[in-house]
Coordinates of C-alpha atoms in Angstrom, one line a residue:
M21 CA 59.3 -16.8 135.5
E22 CA 61.4 -14.2 137.0
L23 CA 64.6 -12.7 134.6
S24 CA 68.0 -14.0 134.6
L25 CA 69.9 -10.3 134.3
E26 CA 73.2 -9.3 135.7
R27 CA 70.6 -6.7 137.6
P28 CA 67.0 -5.9 137.8
P29 CA 65.3 -4.6 135.3
L30 CA 63.8 -0.8 136.3
A31 CA 60.2 -0.6 135.6
L32 CA 58.3 2.7 135.4
I33 CA 54.8 2.3 136.0
A34 CA 52.5 5.5 135.0
C35 CA 48.8 5.4 136.9
S36 CA 46.6 7.8 137.9
D37 CA 44.9 5.2 140.2
D38 CA 46.4 4.3 143.4
W39 CA 45.1 0.7 143.9
M40 CA 46.0 -0.2 140.7
S41 CA 49.3 1.5 141.0
R42 CA 50.1 -0.5 144.1
A43 CA 48.5 -4.0 142.0
L44 CA 50.8 -2.9 139.2
E45 CA 54.0 -2.4 141.4
S46 CA 53.2 -6.1 143.1
V47 CA 53.4 -7.9 140.6
F48 CA 56.1 -6.6 138.6
Q49 CA 58.4 -7.1 142.0
Q50 CA 56.9 -10.3 142.3
H51 CA 58.7 -11.4 138.4
G52 CA 61.8 -9.5 139.6
Y53 CA 61.4 -6.0 138.5
V54 CA 62.6 -2.8 140.5
V55 CA 59.7 0.1 140.4
A56 CA 59.1 3.4 139.8
H57 CA 56.3 5.3 139.7
T58 CA 54.7 8.6 138.3
R59 CA 51.0 9.7 138.4
S60 CA 50.8 11.8 135.0
G61 CA 51.4 12.0 131.5
S62 CA 53.2 15.1 131.1
Q63 CA 56.3 14.1 133.5
T64 CA 56.3 10.4 132.2
L65 CA 57.6 12.2 128.8
E66 CA 59.7 14.0 131.3
L67 CA 61.3 10.8 132.6
A68 CA 61.0 9.1 129.2
R69 CA 63.7 11.4 128.3
L70 CA 66.4 10.4 130.5
S71 CA 66.3 6.8 129.0
N72 CA 67.4 5.0 132.3
H73 CA 64.5 2.5 132.6
D74 CA 64.0 -1.0 131.1
L75 CA 60.1 -1.2 130.5
L76 CA 57.4 1.3 130.5
V77 CA 53.8 0.7 131.8
L78 CA 51.1 2.9 131.1
D79 CA 48.2 2.5 132.6
E80 CA 44.7 3.7 130.8
S81 CA 43.8 5.6 134.1
L82 CA 46.3 8.5 133.0
E83 CA 43.9 11.8 133.3
D84 CA 46.3 14.9 131.9
V85 CA 48.0 12.7 129.3
K86 CA 46.5 9.8 127.7
A87 CA 48.0 6.7 127.5
V88 CA 47.5 6.1 123.8
A89 CA 49.0 10.1 123.4
V90 CA 52.1 9.0 126.1
C91 CA 53.0 6.3 123.7
R92 CA 52.5 8.1 120.4
T93 CA 54.7 10.5 121.4
I94 CA 57.7 8.4 122.5
R95 CA 57.3 6.5 119.7
E96 CA 57.5 9.4 116.9
G97 CA 60.2 11.8 119.2
G98 CA 63.6 11.3 118.3
Q99 CA 64.5 12.6 122.1
F100 CA 63.9 9.3 123.3
D101 CA 64.8 5.6 123.5
H102 CA 62.4 3.5 121.0
S103 CA 64.4 0.3 122.4
V104 CA 62.2 0.7 125.7
P105 CA 59.5 -1.8 125.7
I106 CA 55.9 0.0 126.4
V107 CA 52.9 -2.1 127.7
I108 CA 49.7 0.1 127.8
T109 CA 47.1 -1.7 130.8
A110 CA 43.5 -1.1 130.7
P111 CA 41.1 -2.0 134.0
T112 CA 38.5 -3.4 132.1
P113 CA 38.0 -6.3 129.9
V114 CA 39.7 -5.9 126.2
D115 CA 38.4 -3.2 124.0
P116 CA 39.3 -4.5 120.2
R117 CA 39.8 -1.0 119.2
A118 CA 41.1 0.3 122.3
R119 CA 44.3 -3.0 121.6
M120 CA 44.3 -2.1 117.9
A121 CA 44.6 2.0 119.0
A122 CA 47.2 0.9 121.5
F123 CA 49.5 -1.2 118.9
A124 CA 49.3 1.4 116.1
A125 CA 50.7 4.3 119.0
G126 CA 53.5 1.9 119.3
A127 CA 52.9 0.2 122.4
W128 CA 54.5 -3.4 122.4
E129 CA 52.0 -5.2 124.5
Y130 CA 48.3 -4.2 125.2
C131 CA 47.0 -5.9 128.6
S132 CA 43.5 -6.2 130.5
H133 CA 41.4 -7.5 132.7
P134 CA 40.9 -10.5 133.6
L135 CA 44.8 -10.9 133.1
D136 CA 47.1 -14.2 132.4
L137 CA 50.1 -13.4 133.7
E138 CA 52.8 -15.9 133.1
P139 CA 52.7 -15.5 128.9
V140 CA 52.7 -11.4 128.9
F141 CA 56.4 -11.8 131.7
V142 CA 57.4 -14.9 129.5
K143 CA 57.3 -11.6 126.4
L144 CA 58.7 -9.1 128.6
E145 CA 61.5 -11.3 128.9
T146 CA 62.3 -12.0 125.4
F147 CA 61.6 -8.1 124.9
I148 CA 64.1 -6.9 127.5
R149 CA 65.9 -9.4 126.5
A150 CA 66.5 -8.4 123.2
R151 CA 67.0 -4.1 124.0
G152 CA 70.0 -5.7 126.6
E153 CA 71.1 -6.8 123.8
L154 CA 71.1 -4.3 121.6
L155 CA 72.6 -1.8 124.6
T156 CA 75.5 -3.9 124.5
T157 CA 76.3 -3.1 120.5
R158 CA 75.5 0.3 120.9
A159 CA 77.8 0.5 124.0
E160 CA 80.5 -0.8 121.5
E161 CA 79.9 2.0 119.5
F162 CA 79.2 5.3 121.8
V163 CA 82.7 6.6 119.9
N164 CA 82.1 6.9 115.7
S165 CA 85.5 5.1 114.5
T166 CA 85.5 8.1 111.6
T167 CA 85.7 11.5 112.7
G168 CA 86.9 9.9 116.5
L169 CA 83.3 12.4 117.9
Y170 CA 80.8 10.6 120.0
T171 CA 78.1 9.1 118.5
A172 CA 74.5 9.9 118.7
F173 CA 73.8 7.5 121.7
G174 CA 77.3 8.6 123.5
L175 CA 76.1 12.2 122.8
R176 CA 73.0 11.1 124.9
Q177 CA 74.6 9.3 127.5
L178 CA 76.6 12.0 128.7
A179 CA 74.1 14.6 128.3
G180 CA 72.6 13.8 131.8
K181 CA 76.2 13.8 133.2
L182 CA 76.8 17.5 132.3
G183 CA 73.6 18.2 132.9
A184 CA 73.7 17.1 136.2
R185 CA 76.4 19.0 137.2
A186 CA 75.2 22.2 135.5
L187 CA 72.2 21.4 138.0
R188 CA 73.9 21.3 141.4
K189 CA 75.6 24.1 140.3
H190 CA 73.4 26.5 138.4
E191 CA 75.3 26.9 135.6
A192 CA 74.5 28.1 132.5
F193 CA 74.0 25.7 129.3
A194 CA 73.9 26.0 126.0
C195 CA 73.7 23.3 123.2
V196 CA 74.6 24.4 119.3
A197 CA 73.2 21.8 116.2
F198 CA 75.0 22.5 113.4
A199 CA 74.8 21.3 110.0
P200 CA 78.1 22.0 108.0
Q201 CA 78.0 23.0 104.2
V202 CA 80.4 22.7 101.4
H203 CA 79.7 26.4 100.0
D204 CA 80.3 26.5 96.3
R205 CA 79.8 30.3 94.3
E206 CA 78.2 28.5 91.2
I207 CA 75.7 26.2 93.2
G208 CA 75.2 28.2 96.7
S209 CA 75.9 25.9 99.7
S210 CA 75.1 22.3 99.4
T211 CA 75.0 19.9 102.2
L212 CA 76.5 17.0 99.7
W213 CA 80.7 16.1 99.9
K214 CA 82.1 15.9 96.8
E215 CA 85.3 14.0 98.0
S216 CA 83.3 11.5 100.1
A217 CA 82.6 10.9 103.5
A218 CA 86.3 11.9 104.3
G219 CA 85.0 15.7 103.8
F220 CA 83.1 15.8 106.6
A221 CA 85.4 13.4 109.3
D222 CA 88.0 16.5 108.4
V223 CA 85.0 18.9 109.3
A224 CA 84.7 17.2 112.3
H225 CA 88.3 16.9 113.1
V226 CA 88.3 20.7 113.2
F227 CA 85.7 20.8 115.7
R228 CA 87.3 18.3 117.8
E229 CA 90.3 20.0 117.8
Q230 CA 88.5 23.5 118.5
S231 CA 86.1 22.7 121.4
R232 CA 86.9 23.1 124.9
Q233 CA 88.0 20.1 127.2
S234 CA 84.6 20.2 129.1
D235 CA 82.5 20.4 125.8
V236 CA 80.8 17.3 124.7
V237 CA 80.9 16.9 120.7
G238 CA 79.1 14.3 118.8
H239 CA 76.6 13.3 115.8
V240 CA 73.0 14.2 115.7
G241 CA 72.5 13.1 112.4
D242 CA 74.2 11.4 109.4
L243 CA 75.3 15.3 108.4
R244 CA 75.0 16.9 111.7
L245 CA 77.3 17.6 114.6
A246 CA 75.8 19.2 117.9
I247 CA 78.4 20.5 120.6
L248 CA 77.0 20.2 124.0
A249 CA 78.7 23.5 126.2
P250 CA 78.4 23.8 129.7
D251 CA 78.7 27.2 131.6
T252 CA 77.7 28.9 128.5
D253 CA 74.6 31.4 127.4
A254 CA 73.3 32.6 124.4
A255 CA 75.9 34.7 123.6
G256 CA 78.9 32.2 124.2
A257 CA 77.0 30.0 121.6
R258 CA 77.0 32.8 119.2
L259 CA 80.9 33.4 119.7
L260 CA 81.4 29.2 120.0
V261 CA 79.5 29.2 116.3
A262 CA 82.0 32.3 115.5
R263 CA 85.0 30.7 116.3
L264 CA 84.1 27.7 115.1
Q265 CA 83.8 28.7 111.3
R266 CA 87.0 31.4 111.8
E267 CA 88.8 27.7 112.3
L268 CA 86.9 26.1 109.5
D269 CA 88.1 29.5 107.0
R270 CA 91.7 28.9 107.8
A271 CA 91.5 25.5 107.6
S272 CA 90.5 25.9 103.9
Q273 CA 92.8 28.5 103.2
T274 CA 95.9 25.7 104.1
K275 CA 94.3 23.1 102.6
S276 CA 93.4 21.2 105.7
I277 CA 90.0 20.3 104.2
G278 CA 88.5 20.7 101.2
G279 CA 87.0 23.4 99.9
K280 CA 85.4 25.9 101.6
V281 CA 82.6 25.3 104.5
R282 CA 80.1 27.8 105.8
L283 CA 78.2 26.3 109.3
R284 CA 74.4 26.2 109.7
A285 CA 73.7 25.9 113.0
G286 CA 70.9 26.5 115.3
Y287 CA 71.2 26.8 119.2
S288 CA 69.3 26.7 122.6
A289 CA 71.3 28.4 126.0
V290 CA 69.8 29.0 129.1
S291 CA 71.1 30.7 132.0
D292 CA 70.4 28.5 134.5
L293 CA 69.7 25.3 133.7
A294 CA 68.1 24.7 137.9
E295 CA 66.3 27.2 137.4
S296 CA 64.8 26.7 133.3
Q297 CA 63.3 23.7 134.3
V298 CA 64.9 22.0 131.2
N299 CA 67.1 18.8 130.6
V300 CA 69.8 18.6 127.8
A301 CA 68.2 16.4 126.2
E302 CA 65.5 19.0 125.8
L303 CA 68.2 21.5 124.9
V304 CA 69.5 19.3 122.3
H305 CA 66.0 19.2 120.5
R306 CA 65.5 22.6 120.4
A307 CA 68.7 23.1 119.8
E308 CA 68.0 20.8 116.1
S309 CA 64.5 22.4 115.9
A310 CA 66.1 25.6 115.7
L311 CA 68.8 24.4 112.9
D312 CA 65.8 23.5 110.9
H313 CA 65.0 27.3 110.4
A314 CA 68.6 28.3 109.1
P315 CA 68.8 29.5 106.0
I316 CA 70.5 27.2 103.6
Q317 CA 71.5 29.2 101.4
G318 CA 73.2 32.8 101.3
E319 CA 76.6 34.5 102.2
G320 CA 75.7 35.9 105.7
D321 CA 75.7 33.8 109.2
A322 CA 73.1 31.3 109.3
I323 CA 72.7 30.7 113.0
V324 CA 69.0 30.6 114.4
S325 CA 68.2 30.6 118.2
F326 CA 65.4 28.0 119.4
D327 CA 64.0 30.9 121.5
D328 CA 63.7 33.1 118.0
L329 CA 61.7 30.8 116.3
P330 CA 57.7 31.6 115.4
V331 CA 55.4 30.3 117.9
F332 CA 52.2 28.3 116.4

């Protein structure tokens, strides 16, 4: 059975065994797939962050990072697209314990030899069709209708485009993640918006109006925002936070927003994205990790760099 989609689906096959890799490529091509290859688990994780494939096939021949470990990392990582079906393949007859371990790690299907191909590809067609419907729905939600900022999905899609340009030009790049807080002198800072979600939308409006034309501002959570800032190093990231805080203070004084707002921020910045060997999706992840360490209470700055986080 062949897939009847507008374009052939792309399958990423991760396999360290050359013979098995060619065999998997052949069978997937016969069923209408375009196939890309990788030989290592670590490279698979890097490619998975790009979210540009429709199916991920992990063979148990992977040596540097085992297939089940790759699968579990993707399932638990917020920077991955969890709508991509993951299939784990084994070159040996079925092992019930291995099958259960694969499903526990988040695999959608587990295949061992000898393999009855037709039922497997019927399942995969169902999986990929469901993913296509989800992507269509996501595309309609590229921008948050309340705040006018990009959704987390929209931000992720634009991250790749901005990163490609920065790589070509060897530009600096920064991502800053924010958790705006209503500040009350009696109770300190609170992430709860007293007036309703409209208060958060007012803060988002300030972000949108004060960002540069080259910046991308979007959501990375219910009450978190992020700015992707091309051609911006670590010093520029801190200046960005300071400028936004000044504008929020001014908006509070003019009653444009309800109450005084204090910014908690975490950032990750590199002076040359190409030389750093870090993609923009990873910068977003690092900025959010830094934000998790920003102090919640206090009157002073609450800005944390990923580079300053303790190494365990």
